[in-house]
Amino acid sequence: MNSIELNKRLDLLDYLRGFALLGIILVNIIPLLSVKLPEPGTIDASYWRFLYLFVEGRFYTIFTFLFGVGFYIFISRAEAKGKKGTMLFLRRMFVLFLFGLIHVKFHPGEALTIYAVSGFIILPFYRAPKLVNFLFGLAMLLALSLFSAKIFMVVPLMLLGIAAGQYQVFEEISQQWKKVAIFTGIMFVLSMVGLLYQYQLSPTVFEQLGYSHSYKMRQFINFGITIGPIVSAFYVGLLVLLLQIPPIQKVLSPLKSYGRMALTNYILQTVFMLLAGKVLNLHGQLSYTQSFYLCLIIVVFQLIFSSIGFCFFRFGPLEWLWRMATYFERLPIRKRDSV
């Protein structure tokens, strides 16, 4: 693969990472700032239902899958340069785990520690045949989805990401748009069927919103987790198709910078949410719709910050530290220093 094709593939993955971050913040703010439960029949209740139908378990799934793709690309590129890819990856996961240990003190339930541990677990599968990774990952994902075991779905999603890298799914994808369109169409039909059924399960009584152990609430949330990978696949396919249209790609270009700085922006989301909660005394005071407006402000700022940042710097700040700790060498962060 030449450098232009590689850059196009990496650009697409950055777009997808940026897109995933847009949804992750909408879900993470709810427990982080103890957003108030909505009153039934209100806009807040409708937004709550929207979150669990279209966001919860969808964007996190995309982010996790992309981690697996990145896993494969990282080791492959390292070995292609004559470096010890496995050793570098182990070091990379260790540093990510350290980031996660710090982050989890402020954001319980964060993903970095889970990703790092899962990275250690799936490392042997890098050498496994691509068909084995695909079938094993798919079988595990189906089984765990049926049991709504969200946290355990991380490993099979990463395995499918590795398989996608092995099958070179994202290479020359612009020439495979018909296949992508068919895949997206199938996922759309399956998603609509699943979402319509999940909608029928949605609780409408306030008391049901207040008790996470109520039967109807469990049904609604668990079924959402079950169909999550299908809805996520539809989102990915649709975005890939949209990015083949130059004007849309240009409009969405800030997502690429947002995704290139995924680690920094993921952690900064937590920082900004906690700062807003502390400085503005928002903890336990926000409604669901107000939480959306706060997320919108944070995301717009981050999109601008990321886009401007890459005009002058080669990496995001945490990505820079992550790379130096992985390679044990000092890397120039400013573009003019690398010329």
Short mmCIF file of C-alpha atoms in Angstrom, two decimals:
data_model
loop_
_atom_site.label_atom_id
_atom_site.label_comp_id
_atom_site.label_asym_id
_atom_site.label_seq_id
_atom_site.Cartn_x
_atom_site.Cartn_y
_atom_site.Cartn_z
CA MET A 1 0.00 0.00 0.00
CA ASN A 2 1.35 3.42 -0.89
CA SER A 3 1.43 6.35 1.53
CA ILE A 4 -1.59 8.07 -0.04
CA GLU A 5 -3.80 4.99 0.41
CA LEU A 6 -2.55 4.56 3.97
CA ASN A 7 -3.30 8.18 4.82
CA LYS A 8 -6.82 7.87 3.37
CA ARG A 9 -7.44 4.78 5.48
CA LEU A 10 -6.16 6.46 8.63
CA ASP A 11 -8.21 9.58 7.86
CA LEU A 12 -11.35 7.47 7.67
CA LEU A 13 -10.58 5.86 11.02
CA ASP A 14 -10.03 9.31 12.53
CA TYR A 15 -13.41 10.46 11.23
CA LEU A 16 -15.02 7.42 12.84
CA ARG A 17 -13.22 7.97 16.15
CA GLY A 18 -14.31 11.58 16.20
CA PHE A 19 -17.87 10.53 15.47
CA ALA A 20 -17.77 8.00 18.31
CA LEU A 21 -16.60 10.67 20.76
CA LEU A 22 -19.67 12.77 19.92
CA GLY A 23 -21.94 10.13 21.39
CA ILE A 24 -19.75 9.02 24.27
CA ILE A 25 -19.88 12.40 26.02
CA LEU A 26 -23.70 12.47 25.88
CA VAL A 27 -23.83 9.25 27.91
CA ASN A 28 -20.90 9.88 30.25
CA ILE A 29 -22.23 13.21 31.53
CA ILE A 30 -25.34 11.57 33.04
CA PRO A 31 -23.63 9.71 35.92
CA LEU A 32 -20.68 12.09 36.13
CA LEU A 33 -22.84 15.11 37.03
CA SER A 34 -25.74 13.10 38.52
CA VAL A 35 -28.22 14.47 36.00
CA LYS A 36 -31.76 14.62 37.42
CA LEU A 37 -34.26 11.95 36.44
CA PRO A 38 -36.81 13.28 33.96
CA GLU A 39 -40.46 13.85 34.66
CA PRO A 40 -42.73 11.66 32.49
CA GLY A 41 -44.25 13.34 29.46
CA THR A 42 -41.57 16.04 29.28
CA ILE A 43 -38.89 16.90 26.73
CA ASP A 44 -36.37 15.52 29.22
CA ALA A 45 -38.16 12.16 29.20
CA SER A 46 -38.14 12.14 25.39
CA TYR A 47 -34.41 12.93 25.34
CA TRP A 48 -33.79 10.18 27.92
CA ARG A 49 -35.56 7.75 25.61
CA PHE A 50 -33.56 9.06 22.63
CA LEU A 51 -30.29 8.45 24.47
CA TYR A 52 -31.11 4.82 25.22
CA LEU A 53 -32.47 4.16 21.74
CA PHE A 54 -29.81 5.82 19.59
CA VAL A 55 -26.73 6.61 21.70
CA GLU A 56 -26.16 4.36 24.72
CA GLY A 57 -24.07 1.33 23.74
CA ARG A 58 -23.78 2.52 20.12
CA PHE A 59 -20.85 4.95 20.08
CA TYR A 60 -18.87 3.09 22.74
CA THR A 61 -19.16 0.01 20.53
CA ILE A 62 -17.70 1.90 17.55
CA PHE A 63 -14.87 3.29 19.68
CA THR A 64 -14.03 -0.20 20.96
CA PHE A 65 -14.10 -1.77 17.50
CA LEU A 66 -11.77 0.95 16.21
CA PHE A 67 -9.36 0.20 19.06
CA GLY A 68 -9.03 -3.31 17.63
CA VAL A 69 -8.40 -1.93 14.14
CA GLY A 70 -5.78 0.44 15.57
CA PHE A 71 -4.22 -2.48 17.46
CA TYR A 72 -3.64 -4.33 14.19
CA ILE A 73 -2.35 -1.28 12.32
CA PHE A 74 0.06 -0.34 15.12
CA ILE A 75 1.82 -3.71 15.27
CA SER A 76 1.77 -4.18 11.49
CA ARG A 77 3.37 -0.79 10.84
CA ALA A 78 5.94 -1.30 13.59
CA GLU A 79 7.00 -4.68 12.21
CA ALA A 80 7.07 -3.31 8.67
CA LYS A 81 9.67 -0.81 9.91
CA GLY A 82 11.74 -3.62 11.42
CA LYS A 83 10.74 -2.86 15.02
CA LYS A 84 9.50 -5.23 17.69
CA GLY A 85 5.78 -4.60 17.30
CA THR A 86 4.66 -6.88 20.12
CA MET A 87 7.00 -5.33 22.68
CA LEU A 88 6.01 -1.83 21.63
CA PHE A 89 2.34 -2.73 21.90
CA LEU A 90 2.80 -4.13 25.41
CA ARG A 91 4.53 -0.92 26.43
CA ARG A 92 1.75 1.08 24.77
CA MET A 93 -0.94 -0.79 26.72
CA PHE A 94 0.95 -0.35 29.98
CA VAL A 95 1.08 3.43 29.47
CA LEU A 96 -2.62 3.46 28.54
CA PHE A 97 -3.36 1.58 31.75
CA LEU A 98 -1.50 4.25 33.73
CA PHE A 99 -3.55 6.96 32.02
CA GLY A 100 -6.65 4.99 32.93
CA LEU A 101 -5.64 4.62 36.59
CA ILE A 102 -5.45 8.38 36.89
CA HIS A 103 -8.62 8.96 34.89
CA VAL A 104 -10.70 6.44 36.83
CA LYS A 105 -10.17 8.39 40.06
CA PHE A 106 -12.23 11.17 38.55
CA HIS A 107 -14.46 9.17 36.23
CA PRO A 108 -15.45 5.75 37.63
CA GLY A 109 -16.39 3.39 34.84
CA GLU A 110 -14.05 5.00 32.30
CA ALA A 111 -12.83 2.88 29.38
CA LEU A 112 -9.04 3.23 29.28
CA THR A 113 -8.17 0.66 31.95
CA ILE A 114 -10.62 -1.80 30.40
CA TYR A 115 -9.12 -1.22 26.97
CA ALA A 116 -5.59 -1.71 28.25
CA VAL A 117 -6.41 -4.99 30.02
CA SER A 118 -8.35 -6.19 26.98
CA GLY A 119 -5.38 -5.27 24.80
CA PHE A 120 -3.17 -7.61 26.83
CA ILE A 121 -5.80 -10.36 26.52
CA ILE A 122 -6.21 -10.19 22.75
CA LEU A 123 -2.53 -9.78 21.89
CA PRO A 124 -2.07 -13.50 20.97
CA PHE A 125 -4.88 -13.16 18.43
CA TYR A 126 -2.76 -10.86 16.28
CA ARG A 127 -1.01 -13.97 14.95
CA ALA A 128 -4.23 -15.95 14.59
CA PRO A 129 -5.79 -16.51 11.14
CA LYS A 130 -8.21 -13.77 10.14
CA LEU A 131 -11.10 -16.22 9.75
CA VAL A 132 -10.56 -17.47 13.30
CA ASN A 133 -10.59 -13.93 14.67
CA PHE A 134 -13.72 -13.06 12.72
CA LEU A 135 -15.73 -16.16 13.60
CA PHE A 136 -14.59 -16.30 17.24
CA GLY A 137 -15.16 -12.59 17.72
CA LEU A 138 -18.59 -12.73 16.06
CA ALA A 139 -19.68 -15.80 18.05
CA MET A 140 -18.55 -14.24 21.33
CA LEU A 141 -20.26 -10.95 20.50
CA LEU A 142 -23.55 -12.64 19.64
CA ALA A 143 -23.52 -14.70 22.83
CA LEU A 144 -22.60 -11.80 25.10
CA SER A 145 -25.08 -9.49 23.37
CA LEU A 146 -27.91 -11.90 24.08
CA PHE A 147 -27.00 -11.74 27.77
CA SER A 148 -26.53 -7.94 27.60
CA ALA A 149 -23.03 -8.36 29.07
CA LYS A 150 -21.82 -4.95 27.94
CA ILE A 151 -18.46 -4.84 29.70
CA PHE A 152 -17.48 -8.28 28.38
CA MET A 153 -18.34 -7.29 24.81
CA VAL A 154 -15.12 -5.26 24.66
CA VAL A 155 -12.92 -8.27 23.83
CA PRO A 156 -14.99 -9.64 20.92
CA LEU A 157 -15.44 -6.14 19.50
CA MET A 158 -11.67 -5.69 19.52
CA LEU A 159 -11.23 -9.11 17.90
CA LEU A 160 -13.56 -8.05 15.12
CA GLY A 161 -11.48 -4.89 14.79
CA ILE A 162 -8.34 -7.01 14.36
CA ALA A 163 -10.13 -9.15 11.79
CA ALA A 164 -11.21 -5.99 9.93
CA GLY A 165 -7.56 -4.96 9.79
CA GLN A 166 -6.51 -8.41 8.58
CA TYR A 167 -9.21 -8.40 5.88
CA GLN A 168 -8.15 -4.86 4.92
CA VAL A 169 -11.75 -3.69 5.19
CA PHE A 170 -10.84 -0.01 5.24
CA GLU A 171 -8.40 -0.14 2.33
CA GLU A 172 -9.60 1.28 -0.98
CA ILE A 173 -13.05 1.51 0.57
CA SER A 174 -14.06 4.24 -1.88
CA GLN A 175 -13.93 1.57 -4.59
CA GLN A 176 -16.11 -0.76 -2.53
CA TRP A 177 -19.00 1.65 -1.98
CA LYS A 178 -21.59 -0.72 -3.46
CA LYS A 179 -20.70 -3.41 -0.93
CA VAL A 180 -20.73 -0.80 1.83
CA ALA A 181 -24.15 0.39 0.66
CA ILE A 182 -25.58 -3.14 0.72
CA PHE A 183 -24.11 -3.78 4.17
CA THR A 184 -25.48 -0.45 5.44
CA GLY A 185 -28.92 -1.20 3.99
CA ILE A 186 -29.06 -4.57 5.74
CA MET A 187 -27.94 -3.05 9.03
CA PHE A 188 -30.54 -0.29 8.63
CA VAL A 189 -33.39 -2.78 8.26
CA LEU A 190 -32.18 -4.85 11.23
CA SER A 191 -31.66 -1.68 13.30
CA MET A 192 -35.17 -0.39 12.59
CA VAL A 193 -36.74 -3.71 13.55
CA GLY A 194 -34.72 -3.83 16.77
CA LEU A 195 -35.30 -0.18 17.66
CA LEU A 196 -39.04 -0.42 17.05
CA TYR A 197 -39.22 -3.37 19.41
CA GLN A 198 -37.04 -1.62 22.00
CA TYR A 199 -39.26 1.45 21.77
CA GLN A 200 -42.25 -0.67 22.73
CA LEU A 201 -40.40 -1.62 25.90
CA SER A 202 -39.61 1.96 26.93
CA PRO A 203 -40.97 2.88 30.39
CA THR A 204 -43.38 5.79 30.54
CA VAL A 205 -44.13 5.92 34.26
CA PHE A 206 -41.93 8.06 36.51
CA GLU A 207 -41.49 5.37 39.13
CA GLN A 208 -40.06 3.07 36.47
CA LEU A 209 -37.46 5.69 35.60
CA GLY A 210 -36.51 5.92 39.24
CA TYR A 211 -35.76 2.25 39.79
CA SER A 212 -33.06 0.69 37.69
CA HIS A 213 -34.14 -2.77 38.86
CA SER A 214 -37.72 -2.51 37.61
CA TYR A 215 -38.55 -5.27 35.13
CA LYS A 216 -39.63 -2.95 32.29
CA MET A 217 -36.55 -0.78 32.75
CA ARG A 218 -34.24 -3.82 32.63
CA GLN A 219 -35.96 -5.08 29.50
CA PHE A 220 -35.63 -1.73 27.75
CA ILE A 221 -31.96 -1.18 28.61
CA ASN A 222 -30.83 -4.79 28.14
CA PHE A 223 -32.45 -5.13 24.73
CA GLY A 224 -30.74 -1.87 23.74
CA ILE A 225 -27.40 -3.45 24.62
CA THR A 226 -28.32 -6.57 22.64
CA ILE A 227 -28.96 -4.66 19.41
CA GLY A 228 -26.19 -2.14 20.03
CA PRO A 229 -23.61 -3.67 17.64
CA ILE A 230 -26.18 -3.76 14.82
CA VAL A 231 -27.08 -0.08 15.23
CA SER A 232 -23.38 0.77 15.52
CA ALA A 233 -22.64 -1.08 12.28
CA PHE A 234 -25.35 0.94 10.54
CA TYR A 235 -23.87 4.20 11.85
CA VAL A 236 -20.40 3.24 10.60
CA GLY A 237 -21.66 2.21 7.18
CA LEU A 238 -23.71 5.38 6.79
CA LEU A 239 -20.82 7.65 7.79
CA VAL A 240 -18.44 5.84 5.43
CA LEU A 241 -20.89 6.38 2.56
CA LEU A 242 -21.39 10.04 3.44
CA LEU A 243 -17.63 10.60 3.52
CA GLN A 244 -17.41 9.53 -0.12
CA ILE A 245 -19.23 12.77 -1.02
CA PRO A 246 -16.58 15.56 -1.15
CA PRO A 247 -18.78 18.45 0.12
CA ILE A 248 -19.95 16.37 3.10
CA GLN A 249 -16.40 15.22 3.79
CA LYS A 250 -15.30 18.86 3.88
CA VAL A 251 -18.12 19.85 6.25
CA LEU A 252 -17.27 16.97 8.54
CA SER A 253 -13.50 17.57 8.40
CA PRO A 254 -13.32 18.81 12.02
CA LEU A 255 -14.26 15.26 13.05
CA LYS A 256 -10.97 14.04 11.60
CA SER A 257 -8.94 16.29 13.88
CA TYR A 258 -11.23 15.42 16.78
CA GLY A 259 -10.56 11.73 16.18
CA ARG A 260 -6.80 12.16 15.70
CA MET A 261 -6.74 13.58 19.20
CA ALA A 262 -9.09 10.91 20.58
CA LEU A 263 -7.20 10.15 23.80
CA THR A 264 -6.74 13.82 24.69
CA ASN A 265 -10.34 14.71 23.84
CA TYR A 266 -11.76 11.71 25.70
CA ILE A 267 -10.01 12.73 28.90
CA LEU A 268 -10.68 16.44 28.34
CA GLN A 269 -14.38 15.66 28.13
CA THR A 270 -14.17 14.47 31.73
CA VAL A 271 -12.11 17.49 32.75
CA PHE A 272 -14.55 19.98 31.23
CA MET A 273 -17.62 18.22 32.63
CA LEU A 274 -16.19 18.11 36.15
CA LEU A 275 -14.99 21.72 35.94
CA ALA A 276 -18.44 22.85 34.81
CA GLY A 277 -20.03 20.87 37.62
CA LYS A 278 -17.69 22.35 40.22
CA VAL A 279 -17.42 25.95 39.05
CA LEU A 280 -21.06 26.38 38.06
CA ASN A 281 -22.41 24.14 40.82
CA LEU A 282 -24.18 21.90 38.30
CA HIS A 283 -23.76 18.57 40.08
CA GLY A 284 -27.20 17.10 40.63
CA GLN A 285 -28.83 20.25 39.20
CA LEU A 286 -28.85 19.58 35.45
CA SER A 287 -31.85 18.25 33.56
CA TYR A 288 -31.33 15.84 30.66
CA THR A 289 -31.79 18.51 27.98
CA GLN A 290 -29.48 20.88 29.86
CA SER A 291 -26.83 18.16 29.91
CA PHE A 292 -27.10 18.02 26.12
CA TYR A 293 -26.50 21.77 25.82
CA LEU A 294 -23.45 21.53 28.07
CA CYS A 295 -22.09 18.65 25.97
CA LEU A 296 -22.69 20.67 22.82
CA ILE A 297 -20.64 23.58 24.18
CA ILE A 298 -17.80 21.25 25.19
CA VAL A 299 -17.77 19.43 21.85
CA VAL A 300 -17.80 22.63 19.78
CA PHE A 301 -14.87 23.96 21.80
CA GLN A 302 -12.98 20.68 21.37
CA LEU A 303 -13.63 20.58 17.63
CA ILE A 304 -12.20 24.08 17.25
CA PHE A 305 -9.30 23.31 19.60
CA SER A 306 -8.43 20.12 17.71
CA SER A 307 -8.69 21.69 14.25
CA ILE A 308 -6.51 24.67 15.16
CA GLY A 309 -4.10 22.51 17.14
CA PHE A 310 -3.16 20.37 14.16
CA CYS A 311 -2.25 23.48 12.19
CA PHE A 312 0.75 23.87 14.50
CA PHE A 313 1.31 20.48 16.15
CA ARG A 314 1.85 16.94 14.93
CA PHE A 315 0.04 15.24 17.81
CA GLY A 316 -2.42 15.93 20.57
CA PRO A 317 -0.67 16.50 23.95
CA LEU A 318 -1.56 13.13 25.48
CA GLU A 319 -0.94 11.32 22.17
CA TRP A 320 2.52 12.89 22.16
CA LEU A 321 3.27 11.67 25.67
CA TRP A 322 1.84 8.25 24.83
CA ARG A 323 4.08 7.89 21.78
CA MET A 324 7.23 9.00 23.61
CA ALA A 325 6.56 6.59 26.48
CA THR A 326 5.93 3.80 23.95
CA TYR A 327 9.05 4.36 21.84
CA PHE A 328 11.34 5.61 24.63
CA GLU A 329 12.44 8.56 22.53
CA ARG A 330 11.80 12.28 22.41
CA LEU A 331 9.58 13.24 19.49
CA PRO A 332 9.05 16.77 18.13
CA ILE A 333 5.49 17.92 18.71
CA ARG A 334 5.56 21.19 16.76
CA LYS A 335 5.37 20.87 12.98
CA ARG A 336 8.20 23.31 12.36
CA ASP A 337 10.49 21.20 14.58
CA SER A 338 9.92 18.13 12.43
CA VAL A 339 10.77 19.75 9.10
#
